[in-house]
Amino acid sequence: MPANTTASSGSTGSAGGGSRKKKGRRARLIVIVLVLALVAGIGYGTYWSVSTVRASYPQTNGTAQLAGLDSNVEVKRDSYGIPQIYADSDSDLFRAQGFVQAQDRFWEMDVRRHMTAGRLSEMFGSGQVETDSFLRTLGWRKVAQEEYDHVLSAETKKNLQSYADGVNAYLKGRDGKDISVEYAALGLTNDYKPVKWTPVDSVAWLKAMAWDLRGNMQDEIDRSLMTTRLDAKQIEDLYPPYPYDKHKPIVSQGGISSLTGKYDPQATPSDGVGSSTVQGATEGLTTQLGALSDTLDEIPSLLGPNGTGIGSNSWVVSGKYTTTDKPLLANDPHLAPQLPSLWYQMGLHCRTVSATCKYDTAGYTFSGMPGVIIGHNQDVAWGFTNLGADVTDLFLEKVSADGYQYDGKVKPFTTREETIKVAGGRDRHITVRETNNGPLVSDRSSELEKVGQKAPVTNAAPDRADGYGVALKWTALEPGKSMDAVFELNRAKDFTTFRAAAEHFEVPSQNLIYADTKGHIGYQAPGKIPQRKSGDGTMPSPGWSSAYGWKKDPIPFDELPYEYDPKRGYIVTANQAVVDEKKYPYMLTKDWGYGTRSQRINDLIQSKIKGGGKISTDDMQKMQMDNTSEIAALLVPELMKINISDKDVREAQKLLEGWDYTQESDSAAAAYFNAVWRNILKLAFGDKLPKEMRVKGECLNVPPAKSSGPLDEQDRLVRECGQRAPDSAQPDGGDRWYQVVENLMDKPDSDWWKTSANRKDKATGNREELFARAMKDARWELTAKLGKDITTWNWGRLHQLTLKNQTLGTEGPGLLQRVLNRGPWNLGGGEAAVDATGWNAAGGYEVVWVPSMRMVVNVGDWDKSRWINLTGASGHAFSAHYTDQTDKWVNGELLDWSYGTNAVTGSTTDTLTLKP
């Protein structure tokens, strides 16, 4: 045993009972399979024993020493391995949190901190050098260090240090194989050994979270890429305005007060205060931005596919309309499926809340970071969804060996040298160059390095000379107080202290919903959101002119939208517009989600209220699983009008007769409709997009860029293949595309509905002909995938979830991947449904993001709350708690969520006492 930990009883807690015995038998079988797999597949002559696999299992019963504690700490785990920690001081509480999370999840924590620091090559070798180079250029770890050194409060730093001390107490005296079986596998190829955890490792994780929730950066790139194939009007068609007339924004009342000049939720907005839409983009970058897009594809995506599709649902209903007479609050963030889940459920309890022990909170945490991210304390509950504020801008910079041009003068770069250590190889050295608009991300791409040789720029731009570069300006690259906000949220007592905490939650910008035991509900939009001098952030801007860029100060917090006890009695956030831009003088973004999910939730709540009923916890849970397809409701009536002569296609068409548009796993109609939708998008839009946006490997014969009209036989066609990863290609089929298609439905002869073979001849046809072609193509696509007999078709067979162990489960030997990964599961739900099991229509039907957890909080009667995680508490691939919540998650079930002392005691199966 490690020197600082001694067990007096029960080294790997396991309570009795039939179900737990079955889990134990299953775990033993998996262990045996693992050992055989490792010996046969990657053993390199090394014999791995069962004891090697079991060495990393956490101690969950008895007693253990934890150096630095002031008094005993109890760790009570339920039958799902979810821990509730009881302590007498803040330092003891967070020290124990670090210890316990390291027990269950240290491999995950270690990989994440290497990613955020740009040090993956130290673990996995030369294949990660390019990724590390890009991450070093962004400088997440550097900014996190600056936050810790100069910005965060003394109390926050004390809590971070206590957490780090707990992690390190667990690591002390343990070899890698004693921490997680993945280290044993890694040890077969290099001599990597885990090092001590630091407080900055925790702070840097917030930068990774901010990166995946960074807003419209990909849209900014895509609009620029489209200029090689589409004109301005066509691009506008594909990015339609937000439909305020049919999809309500989050905040539906208020505006800027004419008396105070600040945002007031009760104010009557003035006319004509809409945001500026000055377009300041240069024509530079164009296809060279495809290289940056490729680079983004290679960055490990912790939350979702390159930031696209990242969403969430949250809503809160006042006690006036609930069966409990107190608010009910629901939340389910939509993130990339991962194994283990991004979330770690936990309770942090001071036995007596006092000035020296301030916390009594429970909810979802991030492994590697102290505190609770989403959950509740004894007074308030809160949830998050992504606000989607535009907090990134790309700048085309005129560069030379001496520096970059700004207002006619050459300014020197700010530079720093970075050394990348490589397991099994030589060190690599890079120079990071920064302008006043941020780091030159083009330095990390061999194609973007040559941007100046090709970029078409306007006459107003500086001459080409040595070329151009691309800089990234991003609010998260400035030190902030988001880590302070986490602890402040955990301690909030009312809406005033909740908003005070939200003011410090600068990045990533989130929609925060709120409820308290006194019956109040609320909403706050926080975040450091820039004000632009010119332009609207939808296209890259010229970096050489002071007319562009950002103003010194972001939007003032007091003027960010919020609501408190709105008259309608509920608040819904699901990535829709926050506030009608006509009622608000600041630009938050031009790239909202289009409100399909949020409006469906609004409609479900309203239908219950208008019917005279009250909303129960069961109703909230049922709403989370609503899988209605809004695009099907629009298109199916039109599809049914089409006269189909082919009997096989007509047979498939009949599946849609009487379909209620729900996407259950066993639905043949859902399978066929979604295939039709995918083919409509491909025919109408996908084949017209530039190669940088289409799926990698899918090829077309096309005329040279910008060519139009029919081609003569002698005209040269170019074989052009897609370049983007399947889960981030376009058209992805999200609700932006719902709006695009809806806007075109009354234009049956639009050019978008016209197609041509290989773009060689002039495009012909109309909407009805394209729909008929899509129905035919879908029929034969599903015949190939599911068989000719349509009675065997179902949506779940197409729409599958596979949980992959992050690292060796995706990059390791095939046999090891099969042992570490789980699935597949057949899922219902779909893109832009409330049950948002997202798929990318350009890439296929595989599930690429999911409701990563679900919770329904019964405010005030906390022990009647419910929760579920995508996987389980443990990151150990052979633990009974690796994926023990997944089947219930698939079925839409929630677990009882114990919070009070009596409830926790009643659900406890294992107790570990940590002693000084």
PDB file of C-alpha atoms in Angstrom, residues 510-726:
ATOM      1  CA  GLN A 510     -23.546  30.565 -20.251  1.00  0.00           C
ATOM      2  CA  ASN A 511     -27.277  30.932 -19.710  1.00  0.00           C
ATOM      3  CA  LEU A 512     -27.782  30.554 -15.953  1.00  0.00           C
ATOM      4  CA  ILE A 513     -31.209  29.598 -14.627  1.00  0.00           C
ATOM      5  CA  TYR A 514     -32.140  29.841 -10.974  1.00  0.00           C
ATOM      6  CA  ALA A 515     -34.721  28.773  -8.383  1.00  0.00           C
ATOM      7  CA  ASP A 516     -34.820  29.100  -4.608  1.00  0.00           C
ATOM      8  CA  THR A 517     -36.685  27.687  -1.629  1.00  0.00           C
ATOM      9  CA  LYS A 518     -38.681  30.902  -1.231  1.00  0.00           C
ATOM     10  CA  GLY A 519     -40.329  30.248  -4.579  1.00  0.00           C
ATOM     11  CA  HIS A 520     -38.421  32.663  -6.811  1.00  0.00           C
ATOM     12  CA  ILE A 521     -37.115  31.819 -10.272  1.00  0.00           C
ATOM     13  CA  GLY A 522     -34.662  33.757 -12.394  1.00  0.00           C
ATOM     14  CA  TYR A 523     -32.259  33.944 -15.321  1.00  0.00           C
ATOM     15  CA  GLN A 524     -28.929  35.668 -15.889  1.00  0.00           C
ATOM     16  CA  ALA A 525     -26.794  35.998 -19.020  1.00  0.00           C
ATOM     17  CA  PRO A 526     -23.217  36.412 -17.772  1.00  0.00           C
ATOM     18  CA  GLY A 527     -19.936  36.563 -19.613  1.00  0.00           C
ATOM     19  CA  LYS A 528     -17.186  38.783 -20.926  1.00  0.00           C
ATOM     20  CA  ILE A 529     -18.787  39.688 -24.269  1.00  0.00           C
ATOM     21  CA  PRO A 530     -16.877  42.106 -26.499  1.00  0.00           C
ATOM     22  CA  GLN A 531     -18.097  45.309 -28.089  1.00  0.00           C
ATOM     23  CA  ARG A 532     -16.770  45.699 -31.637  1.00  0.00           C
ATOM     24  CA  LYS A 533     -15.617  48.961 -33.151  1.00  0.00           C
ATOM     25  CA  SER A 534     -16.899  47.885 -36.578  1.00  0.00           C
ATOM     26  CA  GLY A 535     -18.486  44.826 -38.094  1.00  0.00           C
ATOM     27  CA  ASP A 536     -20.643  42.156 -36.512  1.00  0.00           C
ATOM     28  CA  GLY A 537     -18.170  39.302 -36.063  1.00  0.00           C
ATOM     29  CA  THR A 538     -19.666  37.126 -38.775  1.00  0.00           C
ATOM     30  CA  MET A 539     -16.635  37.346 -41.086  1.00  0.00           C
ATOM     31  CA  PRO A 540     -12.889  37.826 -40.503  1.00  0.00           C
ATOM     32  CA  SER A 541     -11.783  41.431 -40.079  1.00  0.00           C
ATOM     33  CA  PRO A 542      -8.727  43.438 -41.228  1.00  0.00           C
ATOM     34  CA  GLY A 543      -6.169  43.440 -38.446  1.00  0.00           C
ATOM     35  CA  TRP A 544      -4.123  46.290 -39.899  1.00  0.00           C
ATOM     36  CA  SER A 545      -6.653  49.014 -39.092  1.00  0.00           C
ATOM     37  CA  SER A 546      -7.622  50.473 -35.707  1.00  0.00           C
ATOM     38  CA  ALA A 547     -11.107  51.002 -37.136  1.00  0.00           C
ATOM     39  CA  TYR A 548     -11.676  47.334 -36.410  1.00  0.00           C
ATOM     40  CA  GLY A 549     -11.032  45.248 -33.336  1.00  0.00           C
ATOM     41  CA  TRP A 550     -12.715  45.474 -29.954  1.00  0.00           C
ATOM     42  CA  LYS A 551     -13.482  48.369 -27.672  1.00  0.00           C
ATOM     43  CA  LYS A 552     -11.608  48.498 -24.381  1.00  0.00           C
ATOM     44  CA  ASP A 553     -14.515  47.322 -22.216  1.00  0.00           C
ATOM     45  CA  PRO A 554     -16.923  44.422 -22.774  1.00  0.00           C
ATOM     46  CA  ILE A 555     -20.692  44.805 -22.382  1.00  0.00           C
ATOM     47  CA  PRO A 556     -21.276  45.935 -18.770  1.00  0.00           C
ATOM     48  CA  PHE A 557     -22.594  43.140 -16.584  1.00  0.00           C
ATOM     49  CA  ASP A 558     -25.498  45.263 -15.316  1.00  0.00           C
ATOM     50  CA  GLU A 559     -26.668  45.630 -18.897  1.00  0.00           C
ATOM     51  CA  LEU A 560     -26.632  41.926 -19.738  1.00  0.00           C
ATOM     52  CA  PRO A 561     -30.123  40.392 -19.951  1.00  0.00           C
ATOM     53  CA  TYR A 562     -31.704  38.867 -16.859  1.00  0.00           C
ATOM     54  CA  GLU A 563     -35.167  38.039 -15.516  1.00  0.00           C
ATOM     55  CA  TYR A 564     -36.577  37.575 -12.037  1.00  0.00           C
ATOM     56  CA  ASP A 565     -40.004  36.033 -11.441  1.00  0.00           C
ATOM     57  CA  PRO A 566     -41.367  36.754 -14.938  1.00  0.00           C
ATOM     58  CA  LYS A 567     -45.155  36.998 -15.132  1.00  0.00           C
ATOM     59  CA  ARG A 568     -45.453  33.976 -17.425  1.00  0.00           C
ATOM     60  CA  GLY A 569     -44.209  31.776 -14.551  1.00  0.00           C
ATOM     61  CA  TYR A 570     -41.435  29.860 -16.299  1.00  0.00           C
ATOM     62  CA  ILE A 571     -38.115  30.380 -18.081  1.00  0.00           C
ATOM     63  CA  VAL A 572     -36.764  28.222 -20.924  1.00  0.00           C
ATOM     64  CA  THR A 573     -33.198  28.272 -22.244  1.00  0.00           C
ATOM     65  CA  ALA A 574     -32.140  25.958 -25.042  1.00  0.00           C
ATOM     66  CA  ASN A 575     -29.551  27.974 -26.984  1.00  0.00           C
ATOM     67  CA  GLN A 576     -32.135  30.197 -28.653  1.00  0.00           C
ATOM     68  CA  ALA A 577     -31.747  33.966 -28.928  1.00  0.00           C
ATOM     69  CA  VAL A 578     -31.456  35.555 -25.500  1.00  0.00           C
ATOM     70  CA  VAL A 579     -33.320  38.753 -26.350  1.00  0.00           C
ATOM     71  CA  ASP A 580     -34.898  40.277 -29.436  1.00  0.00           C
ATOM     72  CA  GLU A 581     -32.179  42.355 -31.068  1.00  0.00           C
ATOM     73  CA  LYS A 582     -34.705  45.132 -31.689  1.00  0.00           C
ATOM     74  CA  LYS A 583     -35.081  45.503 -27.923  1.00  0.00           C
ATOM     75  CA  TYR A 584     -31.406  45.422 -27.067  1.00  0.00           C
ATOM     76  CA  PRO A 585     -28.618  47.816 -28.093  1.00  0.00           C
ATOM     77  CA  TYR A 586     -25.682  45.394 -27.846  1.00  0.00           C
ATOM     78  CA  MET A 587     -24.799  42.574 -30.200  1.00  0.00           C
ATOM     79  CA  LEU A 588     -24.412  39.268 -28.355  1.00  0.00           C
ATOM     80  CA  THR A 589     -24.059  37.189 -31.545  1.00  0.00           C
ATOM     81  CA  LYS A 590     -25.488  36.797 -35.020  1.00  0.00           C
ATOM     82  CA  ASP A 591     -25.321  33.024 -34.793  1.00  0.00           C
ATOM     83  CA  TRP A 592     -27.910  31.820 -32.310  1.00  0.00           C
ATOM     84  CA  GLY A 593     -29.340  28.356 -32.273  1.00  0.00           C
ATOM     85  CA  TYR A 594     -32.614  28.738 -34.150  1.00  0.00           C
ATOM     86  CA  GLY A 595     -34.939  27.911 -31.272  1.00  0.00           C
ATOM     87  CA  THR A 596     -36.537  24.626 -32.325  1.00  0.00           C
ATOM     88  CA  ARG A 597     -35.893  22.870 -29.001  1.00  0.00           C
ATOM     89  CA  SER A 598     -36.680  25.901 -26.879  1.00  0.00           C
ATOM     90  CA  GLN A 599     -40.007  26.515 -28.593  1.00  0.00           C
ATOM     91  CA  ARG A 600     -40.995  22.868 -28.234  1.00  0.00           C
ATOM     92  CA  ILE A 601     -40.325  23.081 -24.483  1.00  0.00           C
ATOM     93  CA  ASN A 602     -42.266  26.342 -24.295  1.00  0.00           C
ATOM     94  CA  ASP A 603     -45.175  24.699 -26.109  1.00  0.00           C
ATOM     95  CA  LEU A 604     -45.151  21.641 -23.821  1.00  0.00           C
ATOM     96  CA  ILE A 605     -45.207  23.829 -20.704  1.00  0.00           C
ATOM     97  CA  GLN A 606     -47.915  26.089 -22.076  1.00  0.00           C
ATOM     98  CA  SER A 607     -50.122  23.197 -23.145  1.00  0.00           C
ATOM     99  CA  LYS A 608     -50.037  21.827 -19.600  1.00  0.00           C
ATOM    100  CA  ILE A 609     -50.749  25.198 -18.000  1.00  0.00           C
ATOM    101  CA  LYS A 610     -53.484  26.205 -20.453  1.00  0.00           C
ATOM    102  CA  GLY A 611     -55.159  22.857 -19.893  1.00  0.00           C
ATOM    103  CA  GLY A 612     -55.508  23.741 -16.236  1.00  0.00           C
ATOM    104  CA  GLY A 613     -52.994  21.142 -15.085  1.00  0.00           C
ATOM    105  CA  LYS A 614     -49.931  21.506 -12.948  1.00  0.00           C
ATOM    106  CA  ILE A 615     -46.482  20.258 -13.824  1.00  0.00           C
ATOM    107  CA  SER A 616     -44.978  17.415 -11.810  1.00  0.00           C
ATOM    108  CA  THR A 617     -41.485  15.985 -11.517  1.00  0.00           C
ATOM    109  CA  ASP A 618     -42.656  13.171 -13.805  1.00  0.00           C
ATOM    110  CA  ASP A 619     -43.812  15.746 -16.374  1.00  0.00           C
ATOM    111  CA  MET A 620     -40.403  17.422 -16.349  1.00  0.00           C
ATOM    112  CA  GLN A 621     -38.734  14.062 -16.862  1.00  0.00           C
ATOM    113  CA  LYS A 622     -41.120  13.193 -19.698  1.00  0.00           C
ATOM    114  CA  MET A 623     -40.414  16.534 -21.413  1.00  0.00           C
ATOM    115  CA  GLN A 624     -36.691  15.756 -21.388  1.00  0.00           C
ATOM    116  CA  MET A 625     -37.415  12.657 -23.476  1.00  0.00           C
ATOM    117  CA  ASP A 626     -39.647  14.385 -26.035  1.00  0.00           C
ATOM    118  CA  ASN A 627     -38.311  13.339 -29.441  1.00  0.00           C
ATOM    119  CA  THR A 628     -40.707  15.056 -31.850  1.00  0.00           C
ATOM    120  CA  SER A 629     -39.149  16.067 -35.175  1.00  0.00           C
ATOM    121  CA  GLU A 630     -40.190  19.596 -36.090  1.00  0.00           C
ATOM    122  CA  ILE A 631     -38.724  19.354 -39.588  1.00  0.00           C
ATOM    123  CA  ALA A 632     -40.746  16.197 -40.193  1.00  0.00           C
ATOM    124  CA  ALA A 633     -43.939  18.082 -39.302  1.00  0.00           C
ATOM    125  CA  LEU A 634     -43.040  20.593 -42.021  1.00  0.00           C
ATOM    126  CA  LEU A 635     -41.901  18.206 -44.757  1.00  0.00           C
ATOM    127  CA  VAL A 636     -43.947  15.005 -44.440  1.00  0.00           C
ATOM    128  CA  PRO A 637     -47.218  16.545 -45.715  1.00  0.00           C
ATOM    129  CA  GLU A 638     -45.347  17.663 -48.826  1.00  0.00           C
ATOM    130  CA  LEU A 639     -43.583  14.320 -49.260  1.00  0.00           C
ATOM    131  CA  MET A 640     -46.913  12.509 -49.126  1.00  0.00           C
ATOM    132  CA  LYS A 641     -48.243  14.584 -52.044  1.00  0.00           C
ATOM    133  CA  ILE A 642     -45.544  13.375 -54.417  1.00  0.00           C
ATOM    134  CA  ASN A 643     -46.634  10.749 -56.949  1.00  0.00           C
ATOM    135  CA  ILE A 644     -44.066   7.953 -56.746  1.00  0.00           C
ATOM    136  CA  SER A 645     -44.092   5.389 -59.557  1.00  0.00           C
ATOM    137  CA  ASP A 646     -41.388   3.035 -58.258  1.00  0.00           C
ATOM    138  CA  LYS A 647     -43.196   0.465 -56.108  1.00  0.00           C
ATOM    139  CA  ASP A 648     -40.272  -0.004 -53.722  1.00  0.00           C
ATOM    140  CA  VAL A 649     -39.971   3.729 -53.076  1.00  0.00           C
ATOM    141  CA  ARG A 650     -43.753   4.005 -52.779  1.00  0.00           C
ATOM    142  CA  GLU A 651     -43.647   1.243 -50.170  1.00  0.00           C
ATOM    143  CA  ALA A 652     -41.190   3.310 -48.127  1.00  0.00           C
ATOM    144  CA  GLN A 653     -43.264   6.455 -48.625  1.00  0.00           C
ATOM    145  CA  LYS A 654     -46.251   4.721 -47.026  1.00  0.00           C
ATOM    146  CA  LEU A 655     -44.273   4.401 -43.787  1.00  0.00           C
ATOM    147  CA  LEU A 656     -44.913   8.112 -43.317  1.00  0.00           C
ATOM    148  CA  GLU A 657     -48.717   7.778 -43.477  1.00  0.00           C
ATOM    149  CA  GLY A 658     -50.151   8.613 -40.086  1.00  0.00           C
ATOM    150  CA  TRP A 659     -46.726   9.013 -38.496  1.00  0.00           C
ATOM    151  CA  ASP A 660     -46.855  11.336 -35.464  1.00  0.00           C
ATOM    152  CA  TYR A 661     -43.298  12.633 -36.076  1.00  0.00           C
ATOM    153  CA  THR A 662     -41.891  11.028 -32.924  1.00  0.00           C
ATOM    154  CA  GLN A 663     -38.471   9.442 -33.280  1.00  0.00           C
ATOM    155  CA  GLU A 664     -38.633   6.321 -31.144  1.00  0.00           C
ATOM    156  CA  SER A 665     -35.817   3.838 -31.461  1.00  0.00           C
ATOM    157  CA  ASP A 666     -38.117   1.204 -33.006  1.00  0.00           C
ATOM    158  CA  SER A 667     -39.726   3.566 -35.539  1.00  0.00           C
ATOM    159  CA  ALA A 668     -39.364   2.620 -39.200  1.00  0.00           C
ATOM    160  CA  ALA A 669     -40.960   5.924 -40.217  1.00  0.00           C
ATOM    161  CA  ALA A 670     -38.331   7.892 -38.297  1.00  0.00           C
ATOM    162  CA  ALA A 671     -35.571   5.908 -39.986  1.00  0.00           C
ATOM    163  CA  TYR A 672     -36.933   6.578 -43.452  1.00  0.00           C
ATOM    164  CA  PHE A 673     -37.761  10.236 -42.890  1.00  0.00           C
ATOM    165  CA  ASN A 674     -34.327  11.044 -41.490  1.00  0.00           C
ATOM    166  CA  ALA A 675     -32.736   9.334 -44.493  1.00  0.00           C
ATOM    167  CA  VAL A 676     -34.925  11.453 -46.786  1.00  0.00           C
ATOM    168  CA  TRP A 677     -33.950  14.599 -44.865  1.00  0.00           C
ATOM    169  CA  ARG A 678     -30.279  13.717 -45.163  1.00  0.00           C
ATOM    170  CA  ASN A 679     -30.594  13.253 -48.927  1.00  0.00           C
ATOM    171  CA  ILE A 680     -32.592  16.466 -49.376  1.00  0.00           C
ATOM    172  CA  LEU A 681     -29.788  18.365 -47.699  1.00  0.00           C
ATOM    173  CA  LYS A 682     -27.110  16.668 -49.782  1.00  0.00           C
ATOM    174  CA  LEU A 683     -28.860  17.306 -53.094  1.00  0.00           C
ATOM    175  CA  ALA A 684     -29.991  20.865 -52.396  1.00  0.00           C
ATOM    176  CA  PHE A 685     -27.005  22.209 -50.496  1.00  0.00           C
ATOM    177  CA  GLY A 686     -24.197  19.761 -49.781  1.00  0.00           C
ATOM    178  CA  ASP A 687     -23.129  19.239 -53.368  1.00  0.00           C
ATOM    179  CA  LYS A 688     -22.986  23.011 -53.840  1.00  0.00           C
ATOM    180  CA  LEU A 689     -20.635  23.701 -50.921  1.00  0.00           C
ATOM    181  CA  PRO A 690     -16.835  24.009 -51.222  1.00  0.00           C
ATOM    182  CA  LYS A 691     -14.682  20.966 -50.584  1.00  0.00           C
ATOM    183  CA  GLU A 692     -13.433  22.347 -47.257  1.00  0.00           C
ATOM    184  CA  MET A 693     -16.930  21.906 -45.815  1.00  0.00           C
ATOM    185  CA  ARG A 694     -17.893  18.529 -47.292  1.00  0.00           C
ATOM    186  CA  VAL A 695     -17.187  15.120 -45.795  1.00  0.00           C
ATOM    187  CA  LYS A 696     -13.627  13.915 -46.170  1.00  0.00           C
ATOM    188  CA  GLY A 697     -13.291  11.484 -49.067  1.00  0.00           C
ATOM    189  CA  GLU A 698     -16.629  12.236 -50.761  1.00  0.00           C
ATOM    190  CA  CYS A 699     -15.753  13.406 -54.264  1.00  0.00           C
ATOM    191  CA  LEU A 700     -17.476  15.356 -57.042  1.00  0.00           C
ATOM    192  CA  ASN A 701     -16.505  16.402 -60.560  1.00  0.00           C
ATOM    193  CA  VAL A 702     -16.838  20.192 -60.527  1.00  0.00           C
ATOM    194  CA  PRO A 703     -15.841  23.204 -62.591  1.00  0.00           C
ATOM    195  CA  PRO A 704     -13.114  25.475 -61.256  1.00  0.00           C
ATOM    196  CA  ALA A 705     -14.133  27.697 -58.340  1.00  0.00           C
ATOM    197  CA  LYS A 706     -16.450  30.620 -59.164  1.00  0.00           C
ATOM    198  CA  SER A 707     -17.317  29.133 -62.562  1.00  0.00           C
ATOM    199  CA  SER A 708     -21.000  29.400 -63.417  1.00  0.00           C
ATOM    200  CA  GLY A 709     -23.355  28.408 -66.171  1.00  0.00           C
ATOM    201  CA  PRO A 710     -23.165  25.384 -68.510  1.00  0.00           C
ATOM    202  CA  LEU A 711     -19.761  24.082 -69.508  1.00  0.00           C
ATOM    203  CA  ASP A 712     -18.719  23.161 -73.009  1.00  0.00           C
ATOM    204  CA  GLU A 713     -17.498  19.635 -73.552  1.00  0.00           C
ATOM    205  CA  GLN A 714     -13.897  20.854 -73.726  1.00  0.00           C
ATOM    206  CA  ASP A 715     -14.157  22.681 -70.411  1.00  0.00           C
ATOM    207  CA  ARG A 716     -12.094  21.025 -67.730  1.00  0.00           C
ATOM    208  CA  LEU A 717     -13.796  19.491 -64.692  1.00  0.00           C
ATOM    209  CA  VAL A 718     -11.888  19.121 -61.464  1.00  0.00           C
ATOM    210  CA  ARG A 719     -12.111  16.041 -59.249  1.00  0.00           C
ATOM    211  CA  GLU A 720     -12.796  17.644 -55.887  1.00  0.00           C
ATOM    212  CA  CYS A 721     -12.965  15.647 -52.652  1.00  0.00           C
ATOM    213  CA  GLY A 722     -14.325  16.738 -49.303  1.00  0.00           C
ATOM    214  CA  GLN A 723     -11.884  17.583 -46.527  1.00  0.00           C
ATOM    215  CA  ARG A 724     -13.834  17.776 -43.267  1.00  0.00           C
ATOM    216  CA  ALA A 725     -14.393  15.213 -40.514  1.00  0.00           C
ATOM    217  CA  PRO A 726     -17.851  13.577 -40.739  1.00  0.00           C
TER     218      PRO A 726
END
